[in-house]
Each structure stands twice: as C-alpha cells, then as structure tokens.
C-alpha cells in the first residue's frame, strides 16, 4: 500500500462547516459591536476589527497544523501537557487579574488565556494514555490515572478562580466513556445533578425523605436472594450525605455571585436590575426576534447595548434577535451537523489515539455550545464560557481552531496508518 497525499484526504465537509460558523460568528460580532460611526473592517480599535485580525491569523495557523507531521501530537503529548500546566501555574505569578479572576496573560492590548489551550493539551495526553494497549478503563488504577490527567489542570483553573472553564473539562470524562469507562460513572453524575436540583427546589430534608421511601420500595421489590439491607443502607447514607452537603456547600462555600447565578436559574427572588439583569435582558433580546428576526444590524436590544458582554458570552442573543427562531435554529443545526461529523470521523479512525482525540474534540465543543446557549434561555447557570467560533476573543478562536484542525489532520493521515 503506497502512502497517499494527506492533502487529498482532508475532510472538506468539516472545513466548510468551520468556515461557515466562523463567518457567521464574525458577522454577529460586527453587529453586536458596531459603533454609531462605521469604520474599516480592520480597525483594531474596534472589537470586530480585532476579531477579523484573529480570523486572518488562523489561516497560517491552520496551514501549519496541516503541514506538520500528525505523529508529533502523540509523540510529544507529555510536553504539550506539561507546558500547559506550567502556563496555568505561571498565572499566579505573572497573570493579570480581571474581575477577581487571574486567568490571563497580558501583552499590550492583547491577552492570552492558557486554560483554553490546556483543554487541547489535556485531550492529547488523555488520548495518548488511552492508546496504550494495556490500558483497561474497567480497572480502578487506570481510571484514577485518566481522571488525574483531567483533574490537574482543573484544580489549577479552579484556583484562579474560573469555575466555568474548569467545568468544560468534564467533557473529557464523557469522551472516554467510548473507551470503556463503566456506566455507573454516568449514572452517578446524572443522579448527583438531579439531587442538587431537587435540593434547590425544595428543602433538603424532603429530598432525603423521598430517597428513603424510594430505597425502601426498591428493597422490598428486589429479588430476596440478591438484595442486601447493608448495601441499601450504605447507598441511602451516601445519598443523604451528598444531599445535605449540597445545601452546606451552597450556603457556606459558594461565593455570593455564584449563589446569585443559581438563584436566578431556579426562579428564587432576585433583583432584575442587579443579579438578574443579564439573563432578563438576554431573554428579552432573544424573544423579540420572533420567527424571522428583526433583520441583520436591526436589533434594537443589540443597538441599545441592553445586553452586557453581548459580543462574548451573550453573543447568541444577537442571533436570536436579528435572525429570529429560523436563524437560531439554522445556527444550532450547523453546530449539530459539525458534532455529528466529528463523531463519524472519529469512528472511522484506525488508531485509538485518533479516535479518542476525536471524541474529546466533539465533547469539548458540544459542552461549550450547550452551556453557552442553555444559560441564555435559563436552562443552565451563567458560567461565562464562549460559544465556539462565535464569541469574541483570540484565545478562544485560536484554541478551537487548533483543537479542530489537529483532528482534521489526524483524520487526513488515517490513510497512512497501519495500526
């Protein structure tokens, strides 16, 4: 079998989806940040000018990724990961503090957020680790090592503190489920989320009482030969302890602004002119778009600057207002097609490294997408994560581009893989 040209094997469907999303993203940023007196598209004093520069700089970045040997990512996975850890740790000495978070390096008028690139490095090392033939995720020690790779950067990011960026790393746990992570991890996660929500909607004592009744029912309905009172009691005590701890953590560990974001989500009494302002304005902007939208550059909420940070975390409100339900559904459909395409490509990989990395890419992009849009329509707490390829920012755009095109390169090279 002769080695085929990688350039002839690039998945142009994925590339096209990337180009469409980046283009739509810039158009949205242009609308959300357009001043009263329009200037050049490349006016670096304007947000849209800077974003266009970032997009242009992505071109040589993409070219470099596609030209480099795809084997370097697997070969130097530890170096990439170690470098990202050093950059995260360096923030505590050289980082710039913005709004109480030390998660940026500042270079003149530009900044670098290392947590965005740490996601890539962690995905690469995780894929490298799981590609070893002797690794079995059903073994506890292998699970701990995989989780350790994920948790190290998470701990450093939480210390910044940046809970939103840290939460995205959960996506990597979902990704390795494909490689054999036991089902009970997912069930435990879903149950933990359900218990937290229940504890916020009602008193934690009621939740524990309900769990007790359910456990009794399960115990008496189960097979007598297989049921164990001790096991059921231990499960009940564990769930009860967790339920109580969620209330304790909420009241004594979370900071006031974090509690406010959760209160807003669960309709607890909040000031719509203070902590509830951002979400309220985003709902107004999205709702005002109706079915077909007010028209590009015609959004009254957008032009009136009613939605704070509309060019970053709240960028989708501009889509909803100006393009309406039809435009919003189209953008969401493009993202879903991209995710499905990545998963399709991941499944056709010949190496475990490439397949696992592909799942990591899909999971990271999906959680960013879900969290960003869900928080705007009151389905998720406001955590401040960018919408891939749409939100303003060089670090996020470069990181998402690198993340995706490394996989495109790995997929293009699968024609030359022999294992």
PDB file of N, CA and C in Angstrom, residues 3-48:
ATOM      1  N   UNK A   3       1.823   5.262   0.348  1.00  0.00           N
ATOM      2  CA  UNK A   3       1.355   6.382   1.160  1.00  0.00           C
ATOM      3  C   UNK A   3       0.633   7.399   0.286  1.00  0.00           C
ATOM      4  N   UNK A   4      -0.579   7.770   0.698  1.00  0.00           N
ATOM      5  CA  UNK A   4      -1.362   8.730  -0.062  1.00  0.00           C
ATOM      6  C   UNK A   4      -1.110  10.144   0.445  1.00  0.00           C
ATOM      7  N   UNK A   5      -1.360  11.119  -0.407  1.00  0.00           N
ATOM      8  CA  UNK A   5      -1.205  12.519  -0.030  1.00  0.00           C
ATOM      9  C   UNK A   5      -2.272  12.894   0.978  1.00  0.00           C
ATOM     10  N   UNK A   6      -1.828  13.460   2.113  1.00  0.00           N
ATOM     11  CA  UNK A   6      -2.762  13.864   3.156  1.00  0.00           C
ATOM     12  C   UNK A   6      -3.680  14.967   2.658  1.00  0.00           C
ATOM     13  N   UNK A   7      -3.137  15.859   1.801  1.00  0.00           N
ATOM     14  CA  UNK A   7      -3.936  16.977   1.303  1.00  0.00           C
ATOM     15  C   UNK A   7      -5.153  16.500   0.523  1.00  0.00           C
ATOM     16  N   UNK A   8      -5.038  15.313  -0.090  1.00  0.00           N
ATOM     17  CA  UNK A   8      -6.164  14.770  -0.838  1.00  0.00           C
ATOM     18  C   UNK A   8      -7.185  14.081   0.058  1.00  0.00           C
ATOM     19  N   UNK A   9      -6.838  13.939   1.351  1.00  0.00           N
ATOM     20  CA  UNK A   9      -7.711  13.208   2.270  1.00  0.00           C
ATOM     21  C   UNK A   9      -8.359  14.108   3.320  1.00  0.00           C
ATOM     22  N   UNK A  10      -8.164  15.403   3.224  1.00  0.00           N
ATOM     23  CA  UNK A  10      -8.771  16.333   4.180  1.00  0.00           C
ATOM     24  C   UNK A  10     -10.283  16.278   4.058  1.00  0.00           C
ATOM     25  N   UNK A  11     -10.961  16.237   5.183  1.00  0.00           N
ATOM     26  CA  UNK A  11     -12.415  16.206   5.174  1.00  0.00           C
ATOM     27  C   UNK A  11     -12.930  17.636   4.966  1.00  0.00           C
ATOM     28  N   UNK A  12     -13.257  17.949   3.736  1.00  0.00           N
ATOM     29  CA  UNK A  12     -13.660  19.316   3.386  1.00  0.00           C
ATOM     30  C   UNK A  12     -15.045  19.673   3.911  1.00  0.00           C
ATOM     31  N   UNK A  13     -15.836  18.684   4.257  1.00  0.00           N
ATOM     32  CA  UNK A  13     -17.146  18.974   4.862  1.00  0.00           C
ATOM     33  C   UNK A  13     -16.940  19.661   6.218  1.00  0.00           C
ATOM     34  N   UNK A  14     -16.036  19.114   7.019  1.00  0.00           N
ATOM     35  CA  UNK A  14     -15.738  19.709   8.322  1.00  0.00           C
ATOM     36  C   UNK A  14     -15.108  21.086   8.166  1.00  0.00           C
ATOM     37  N   UNK A  15     -14.206  21.213   7.206  1.00  0.00           N
ATOM     38  CA  UNK A  15     -13.576  22.512   6.951  1.00  0.00           C
ATOM     39  C   UNK A  15     -14.627  23.550   6.544  1.00  0.00           C
ATOM     40  N   UNK A  16     -15.554  23.137   5.683  1.00  0.00           N
ATOM     41  CA  UNK A  16     -16.607  24.052   5.235  1.00  0.00           C
ATOM     42  C   UNK A  16     -17.500  24.483   6.399  1.00  0.00           C
ATOM     43  N   UNK A  17     -17.849  23.548   7.256  1.00  0.00           N
ATOM     44  CA  UNK A  17     -18.660  23.885   8.429  1.00  0.00           C
ATOM     45  C   UNK A  17     -17.928  24.884   9.319  1.00  0.00           C
ATOM     46  N   UNK A  18     -16.632  24.679   9.497  1.00  0.00           N
ATOM     47  CA  UNK A  18     -15.813  25.612  10.281  1.00  0.00           C
ATOM     48  C   UNK A  18     -15.841  27.004   9.662  1.00  0.00           C
ATOM     49  N   UNK A  19     -15.652  27.088   8.347  1.00  0.00           N
ATOM     50  CA  UNK A  19     -15.623  28.389   7.670  1.00  0.00           C
ATOM     51  C   UNK A  19     -16.979  29.099   7.778  1.00  0.00           C
ATOM     52  N   UNK A  20     -18.053  28.348   7.645  1.00  0.00           N
ATOM     53  CA  UNK A  20     -19.394  28.945   7.747  1.00  0.00           C
ATOM     54  C   UNK A  20     -19.622  29.493   9.145  1.00  0.00           C
ATOM     55  N   UNK A  21     -19.286  28.719  10.161  1.00  0.00           N
ATOM     56  CA  UNK A  21     -19.507  29.145  11.538  1.00  0.00           C
ATOM     57  C   UNK A  21     -18.644  30.350  11.895  1.00  0.00           C
ATOM     58  N   UNK A  22     -17.392  30.352  11.472  1.00  0.00           N
ATOM     59  CA  UNK A  22     -16.510  31.487  11.756  1.00  0.00           C
ATOM     60  C   UNK A  22     -17.018  32.748  11.056  1.00  0.00           C
ATOM     61  N   UNK A  23     -17.474  32.603   9.820  1.00  0.00           N
ATOM     62  CA  UNK A  23     -18.007  33.750   9.072  1.00  0.00           C
ATOM     63  C   UNK A  23     -19.260  34.313   9.743  1.00  0.00           C
ATOM     64  N   UNK A  24     -20.189  33.422  10.099  1.00  0.00           N
ATOM     65  CA  UNK A  24     -21.404  33.859  10.787  1.00  0.00           C
ATOM     66  C   UNK A  24     -21.060  34.482  12.139  1.00  0.00           C
ATOM     67  N   UNK A  25     -20.050  33.910  12.792  1.00  0.00           N
ATOM     68  CA  UNK A  25     -19.620  34.455  14.078  1.00  0.00           C
ATOM     69  C   UNK A  25     -19.107  35.875  13.945  1.00  0.00           C
ATOM     70  N   UNK A  26     -18.284  36.125  12.929  1.00  0.00           N
ATOM     71  CA  UNK A  26     -17.753  37.481  12.746  1.00  0.00           C
ATOM     72  C   UNK A  26     -18.879  38.452  12.388  1.00  0.00           C
ATOM     73  N   UNK A  27     -19.797  38.021  11.545  1.00  0.00           N
ATOM     74  CA  UNK A  27     -20.930  38.885  11.188  1.00  0.00           C
ATOM     75  C   UNK A  27     -21.734  39.276  12.427  1.00  0.00           C
ATOM     76  N   UNK A  28     -21.889  38.327  13.350  1.00  0.00           N
ATOM     77  CA  UNK A  28     -22.643  38.590  14.574  1.00  0.00           C
ATOM     78  C   UNK A  28     -21.879  39.542  15.485  1.00  0.00           C
ATOM     79  N   UNK A  29     -20.564  39.336  15.607  1.00  0.00           N
ATOM     80  CA  UNK A  29     -19.738  40.235  16.414  1.00  0.00           C
ATOM     81  C   UNK A  29     -19.760  41.640  15.823  1.00  0.00           C
ATOM     82  N   UNK A  30     -19.713  41.729  14.503  1.00  0.00           N
ATOM     83  CA  UNK A  30     -19.772  43.034  13.827  1.00  0.00           C
ATOM     84  C   UNK A  30     -21.062  43.763  14.194  1.00  0.00           C
ATOM     85  N   UNK A  31     -22.163  43.052  14.170  1.00  0.00           N
ATOM     86  CA  UNK A  31     -23.443  43.666  14.506  1.00  0.00           C
ATOM     87  C   UNK A  31     -23.497  44.068  15.980  1.00  0.00           C
ATOM     88  N   UNK A  32     -22.972  43.196  16.859  1.00  0.00           N
ATOM     89  CA  UNK A  32     -23.058  43.446  18.300  1.00  0.00           C
ATOM     90  C   UNK A  32     -22.126  44.554  18.772  1.00  0.00           C
ATOM     91  N   UNK A  33     -21.092  44.872  17.999  1.00  0.00           N
ATOM     92  CA  UNK A  33     -20.099  45.855  18.440  1.00  0.00           C
ATOM     93  C   UNK A  33     -19.979  47.056  17.515  1.00  0.00           C
ATOM     94  N   UNK A  34     -20.900  47.181  16.534  1.00  0.00           N
ATOM     95  CA  UNK A  34     -20.815  48.261  15.547  1.00  0.00           C
ATOM     96  C   UNK A  34     -21.087  49.617  16.199  1.00  0.00           C
ATOM     97  N   UNK A  35     -20.142  50.558  16.110  1.00  0.00           N
ATOM     98  CA  UNK A  35     -20.367  51.890  16.688  1.00  0.00           C
ATOM     99  C   UNK A  35     -21.285  52.732  15.788  1.00  0.00           C
ATOM    100  N   UNK A  36     -21.680  53.901  16.267  1.00  0.00           N
ATOM    101  CA  UNK A  36     -22.571  54.770  15.501  1.00  0.00           C
ATOM    102  C   UNK A  36     -21.917  55.210  14.190  1.00  0.00           C
ATOM    103  N   UNK A  37     -20.621  55.490  14.238  1.00  0.00           N
ATOM    104  CA  UNK A  37     -19.882  55.866  13.029  1.00  0.00           C
ATOM    105  C   UNK A  37     -19.051  54.672  12.590  1.00  0.00           C
ATOM    106  N   UNK A  38     -19.438  54.065  11.481  1.00  0.00           N
ATOM    107  CA  UNK A  38     -18.742  52.870  10.999  1.00  0.00           C
ATOM    108  C   UNK A  38     -17.340  53.209  10.520  1.00  0.00           C
ATOM    109  N   UNK A  39     -16.446  52.263  10.717  1.00  0.00           N
ATOM    110  CA  UNK A  39     -15.052  52.424  10.294  1.00  0.00           C
ATOM    111  C   UNK A  39     -14.644  51.206   9.475  1.00  0.00           C
ATOM    112  N   UNK A  40     -13.366  51.109   9.173  1.00  0.00           N
ATOM    113  CA  UNK A  40     -12.847  49.989   8.395  1.00  0.00           C
ATOM    114  C   UNK A  40     -13.055  48.677   9.136  1.00  0.00           C
ATOM    115  N   UNK A  41     -13.255  47.609   8.370  1.00  0.00           N
ATOM    116  CA  UNK A  41     -13.411  46.291   8.968  1.00  0.00           C
ATOM    117  C   UNK A  41     -12.199  45.913   9.808  1.00  0.00           C
ATOM    118  N   UNK A  42     -11.025  46.432   9.422  1.00  0.00           N
ATOM    119  CA  UNK A  42      -9.780  46.086  10.118  1.00  0.00           C
ATOM    120  C   UNK A  42      -9.347  47.160  11.120  1.00  0.00           C
ATOM    121  N   UNK A  43     -10.281  47.972  11.556  1.00  0.00           N
ATOM    122  CA  UNK A  43      -9.979  48.982  12.572  1.00  0.00           C
ATOM    123  C   UNK A  43      -9.731  48.266  13.901  1.00  0.00           C
ATOM    124  N   UNK A  44      -8.470  48.210  14.332  1.00  0.00           N
ATOM    125  CA  UNK A  44      -8.110  47.457  15.533  1.00  0.00           C
ATOM    126  C   UNK A  44      -8.547  48.143  16.818  1.00  0.00           C
ATOM    127  N   UNK A  45      -9.126  49.335  16.699  1.00  0.00           N
ATOM    128  CA  UNK A  45      -9.710  49.992  17.866  1.00  0.00           C
ATOM    129  C   UNK A  45     -11.125  49.469  18.134  1.00  0.00           C
ATOM    130  N   UNK A  46     -11.655  48.706  17.183  1.00  0.00           N
ATOM    131  CA  UNK A  46     -12.988  48.142  17.305  1.00  0.00           C
ATOM    132  C   UNK A  46     -12.894  46.633  17.529  1.00  0.00           C
ATOM    133  N   UNK A  47     -13.856  46.105  18.245  1.00  0.00           N
ATOM    134  CA  UNK A  47     -13.870  44.673  18.557  1.00  0.00           C
ATOM    135  C   UNK A  47     -13.937  43.833  17.293  1.00  0.00           C
ATOM    136  N   UNK A  48     -14.781  44.244  16.340  1.00  0.00           N
ATOM    137  CA  UNK A  48     -14.910  43.460  15.110  1.00  0.00           C
ATOM    138  C   UNK A  48     -13.630  43.492  14.292  1.00  0.00           C
TER     139      UNK A  48
END
